[in-house]
PDB file of C-alpha atoms in Angstrom:
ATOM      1  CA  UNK A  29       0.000   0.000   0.000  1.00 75.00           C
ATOM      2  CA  UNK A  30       2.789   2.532   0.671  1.00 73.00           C
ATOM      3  CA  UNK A  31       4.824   1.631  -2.238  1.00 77.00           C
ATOM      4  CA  UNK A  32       1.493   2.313  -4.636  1.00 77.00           C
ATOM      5  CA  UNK A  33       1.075   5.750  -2.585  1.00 74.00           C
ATOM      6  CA  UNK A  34       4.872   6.741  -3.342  1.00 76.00           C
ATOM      7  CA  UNK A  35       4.193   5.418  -6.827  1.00 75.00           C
ATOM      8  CA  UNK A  36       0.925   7.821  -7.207  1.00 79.00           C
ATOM      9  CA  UNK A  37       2.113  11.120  -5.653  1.00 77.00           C
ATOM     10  CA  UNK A  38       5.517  10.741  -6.773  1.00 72.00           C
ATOM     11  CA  UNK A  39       6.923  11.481  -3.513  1.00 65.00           C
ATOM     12  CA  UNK A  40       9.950   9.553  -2.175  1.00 61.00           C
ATOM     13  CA  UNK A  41      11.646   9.653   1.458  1.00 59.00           C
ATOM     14  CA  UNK A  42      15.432   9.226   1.305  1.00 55.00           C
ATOM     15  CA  UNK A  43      17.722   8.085   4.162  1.00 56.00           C
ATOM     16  CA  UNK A  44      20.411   9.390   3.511  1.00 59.00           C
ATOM     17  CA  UNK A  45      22.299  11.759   1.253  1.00 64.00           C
ATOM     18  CA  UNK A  46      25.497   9.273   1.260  1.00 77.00           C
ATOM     19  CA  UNK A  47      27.707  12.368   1.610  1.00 83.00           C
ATOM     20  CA  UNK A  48      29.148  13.710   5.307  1.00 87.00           C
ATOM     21  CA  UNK A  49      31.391  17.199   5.688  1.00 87.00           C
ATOM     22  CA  UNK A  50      35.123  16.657   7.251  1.00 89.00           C
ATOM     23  CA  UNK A  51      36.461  18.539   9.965  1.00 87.00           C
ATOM     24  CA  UNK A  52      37.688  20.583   7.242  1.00 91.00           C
ATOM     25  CA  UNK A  53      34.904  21.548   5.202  1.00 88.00           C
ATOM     26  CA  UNK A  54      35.161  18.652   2.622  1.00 90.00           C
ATOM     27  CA  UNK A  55      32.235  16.755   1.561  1.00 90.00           C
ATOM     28  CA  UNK A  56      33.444  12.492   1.728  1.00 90.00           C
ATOM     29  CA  UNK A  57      31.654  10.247  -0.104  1.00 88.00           C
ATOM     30  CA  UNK A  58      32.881   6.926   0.441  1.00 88.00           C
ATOM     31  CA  UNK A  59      31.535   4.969   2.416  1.00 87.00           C
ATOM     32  CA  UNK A  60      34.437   3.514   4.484  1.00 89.00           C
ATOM     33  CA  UNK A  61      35.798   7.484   4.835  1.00 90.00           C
ATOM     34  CA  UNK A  62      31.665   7.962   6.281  1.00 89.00           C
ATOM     35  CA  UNK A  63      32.422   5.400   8.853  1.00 89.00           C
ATOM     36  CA  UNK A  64      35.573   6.333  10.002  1.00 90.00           C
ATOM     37  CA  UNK A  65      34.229  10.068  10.599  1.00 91.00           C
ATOM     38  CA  UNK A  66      31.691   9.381  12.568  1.00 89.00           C
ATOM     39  CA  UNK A  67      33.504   7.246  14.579  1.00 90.00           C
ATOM     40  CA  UNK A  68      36.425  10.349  14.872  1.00 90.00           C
ATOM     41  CA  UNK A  69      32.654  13.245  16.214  1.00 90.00           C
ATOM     42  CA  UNK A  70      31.745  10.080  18.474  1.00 89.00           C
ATOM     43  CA  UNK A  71      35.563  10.584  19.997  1.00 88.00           C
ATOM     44  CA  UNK A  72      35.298  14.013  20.053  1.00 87.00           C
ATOM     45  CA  UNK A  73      31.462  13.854  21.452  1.00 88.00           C
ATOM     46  CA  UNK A  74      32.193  12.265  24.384  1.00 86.00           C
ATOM     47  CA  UNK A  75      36.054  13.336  24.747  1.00 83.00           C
ATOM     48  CA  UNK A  76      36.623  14.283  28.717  1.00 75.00           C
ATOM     49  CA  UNK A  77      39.017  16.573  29.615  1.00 76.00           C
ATOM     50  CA  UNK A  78      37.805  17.622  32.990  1.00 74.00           C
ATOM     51  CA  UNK A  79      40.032  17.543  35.790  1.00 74.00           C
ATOM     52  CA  UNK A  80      38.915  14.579  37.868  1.00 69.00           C
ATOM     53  CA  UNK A  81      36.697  15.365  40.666  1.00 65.00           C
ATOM     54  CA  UNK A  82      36.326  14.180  44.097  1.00 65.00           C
ATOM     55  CA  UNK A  83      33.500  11.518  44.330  1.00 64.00           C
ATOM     56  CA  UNK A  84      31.175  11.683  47.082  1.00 62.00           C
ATOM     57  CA  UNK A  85      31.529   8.879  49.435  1.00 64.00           C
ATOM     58  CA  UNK A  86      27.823   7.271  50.575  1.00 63.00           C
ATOM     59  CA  UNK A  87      27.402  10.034  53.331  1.00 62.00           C
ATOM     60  CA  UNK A  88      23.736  10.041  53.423  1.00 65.00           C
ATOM     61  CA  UNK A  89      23.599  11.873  56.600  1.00 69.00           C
ATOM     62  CA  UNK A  90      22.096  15.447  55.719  1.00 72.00           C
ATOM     63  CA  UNK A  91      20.255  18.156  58.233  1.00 80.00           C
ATOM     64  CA  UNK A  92      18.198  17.074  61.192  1.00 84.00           C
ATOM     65  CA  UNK A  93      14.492  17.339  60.459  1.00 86.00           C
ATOM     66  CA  UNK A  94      12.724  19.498  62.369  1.00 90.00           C
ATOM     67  CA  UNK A  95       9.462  18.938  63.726  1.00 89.00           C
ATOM     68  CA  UNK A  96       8.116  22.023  63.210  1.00 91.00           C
ATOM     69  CA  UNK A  97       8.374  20.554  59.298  1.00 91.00           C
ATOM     70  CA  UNK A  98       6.901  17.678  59.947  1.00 88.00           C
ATOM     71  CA  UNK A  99       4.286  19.199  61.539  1.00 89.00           C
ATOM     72  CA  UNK A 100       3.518  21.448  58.695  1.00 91.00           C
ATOM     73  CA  UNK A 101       3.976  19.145  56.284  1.00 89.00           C
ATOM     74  CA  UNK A 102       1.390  17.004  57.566  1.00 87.00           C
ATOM     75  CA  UNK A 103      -0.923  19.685  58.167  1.00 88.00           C
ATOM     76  CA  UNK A 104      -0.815  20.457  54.339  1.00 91.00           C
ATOM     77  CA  UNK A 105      -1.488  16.815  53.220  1.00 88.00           C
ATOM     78  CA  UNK A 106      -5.163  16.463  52.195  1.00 89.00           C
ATOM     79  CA  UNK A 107      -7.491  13.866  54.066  1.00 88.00           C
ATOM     80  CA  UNK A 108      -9.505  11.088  53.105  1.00 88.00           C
ATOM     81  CA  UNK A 109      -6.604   9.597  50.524  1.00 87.00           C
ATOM     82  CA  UNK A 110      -5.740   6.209  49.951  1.00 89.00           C
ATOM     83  CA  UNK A 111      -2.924   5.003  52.272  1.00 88.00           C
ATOM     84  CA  UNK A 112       1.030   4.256  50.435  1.00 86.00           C
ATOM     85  CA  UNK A 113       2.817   0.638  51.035  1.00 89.00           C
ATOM     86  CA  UNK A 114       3.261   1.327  54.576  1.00 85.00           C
ATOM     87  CA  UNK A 115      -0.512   1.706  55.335  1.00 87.00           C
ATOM     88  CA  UNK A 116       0.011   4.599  57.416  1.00 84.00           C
ATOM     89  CA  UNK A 117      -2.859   7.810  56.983  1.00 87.00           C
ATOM     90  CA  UNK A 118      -2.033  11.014  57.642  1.00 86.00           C
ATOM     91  CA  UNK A 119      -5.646  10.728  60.033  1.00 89.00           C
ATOM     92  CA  UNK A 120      -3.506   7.930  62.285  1.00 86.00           C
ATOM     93  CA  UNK A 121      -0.491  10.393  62.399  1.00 84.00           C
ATOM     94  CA  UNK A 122      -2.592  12.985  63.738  1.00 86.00           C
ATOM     95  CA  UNK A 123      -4.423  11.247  66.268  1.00 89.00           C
ATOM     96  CA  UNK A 124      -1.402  10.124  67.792  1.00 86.00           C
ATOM     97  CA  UNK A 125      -0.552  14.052  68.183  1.00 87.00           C
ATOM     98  CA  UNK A 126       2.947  14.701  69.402  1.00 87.00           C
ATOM     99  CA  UNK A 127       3.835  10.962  69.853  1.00 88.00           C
ATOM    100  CA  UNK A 128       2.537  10.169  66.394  1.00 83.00           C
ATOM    101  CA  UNK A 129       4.991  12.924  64.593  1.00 86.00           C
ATOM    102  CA  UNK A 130       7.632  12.459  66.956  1.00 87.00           C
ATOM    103  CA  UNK A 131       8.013   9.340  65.641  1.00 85.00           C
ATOM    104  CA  UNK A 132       7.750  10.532  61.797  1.00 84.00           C
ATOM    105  CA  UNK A 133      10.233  13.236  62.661  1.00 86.00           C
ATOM    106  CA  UNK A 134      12.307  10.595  64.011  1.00 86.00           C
ATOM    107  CA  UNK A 135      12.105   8.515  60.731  1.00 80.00           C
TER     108      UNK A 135
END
């Protein structure tokens, strides 16, 4: 069916041109010279030259939550919802009052 359409309306989609531009401005037509640059713009795509960096070690550890946030937080989330994987509402945490986001801020 899509051949006959290209066939009526004469119009053709083409892949490629076959032809690339060198670093220097040169148009290469061969195929193996195609290849071979870009193979040399993937090199120079992903070339690196940064100074190496220091990698963070698995330090985790970031601010104390307050429970002040916590508190607010919770007072912001909306009632009535479905519960996530750990089955907890946000109606239990606040009838457990302080103990109940104590132990959230603690968390």
């Amino acid at each position: 069916m899509y051949r006959n359409i290209e066939e009526i309306t004469g119009k053709r989609t083409f892949l490629s041109t076959g032809c690339i531009k060198a670093m220097n401005g040169d148009i290469i037509t061969d195929k193996e010279k195609i290849l071979e640059r870009w193979a040399e713009y993937i090199r120079e795509l992903f070339q690196d030259d940064r100074k190496d960096h220091n990698i963070m070690k698995n330090n985790f550890a970031g601010p104390l939550i307050m429970k002040e946030e916590v508190e607010t937080a919770i007072k912001k989330m909306k009632h009535g919802k479905a519960t996530g994987p750990d089955n907890i509402s946000v109606e239990l945490i606040e009838a457990l009052e302080d103990f109940g986001i104590g132990k959230v801020t603690h968390f």
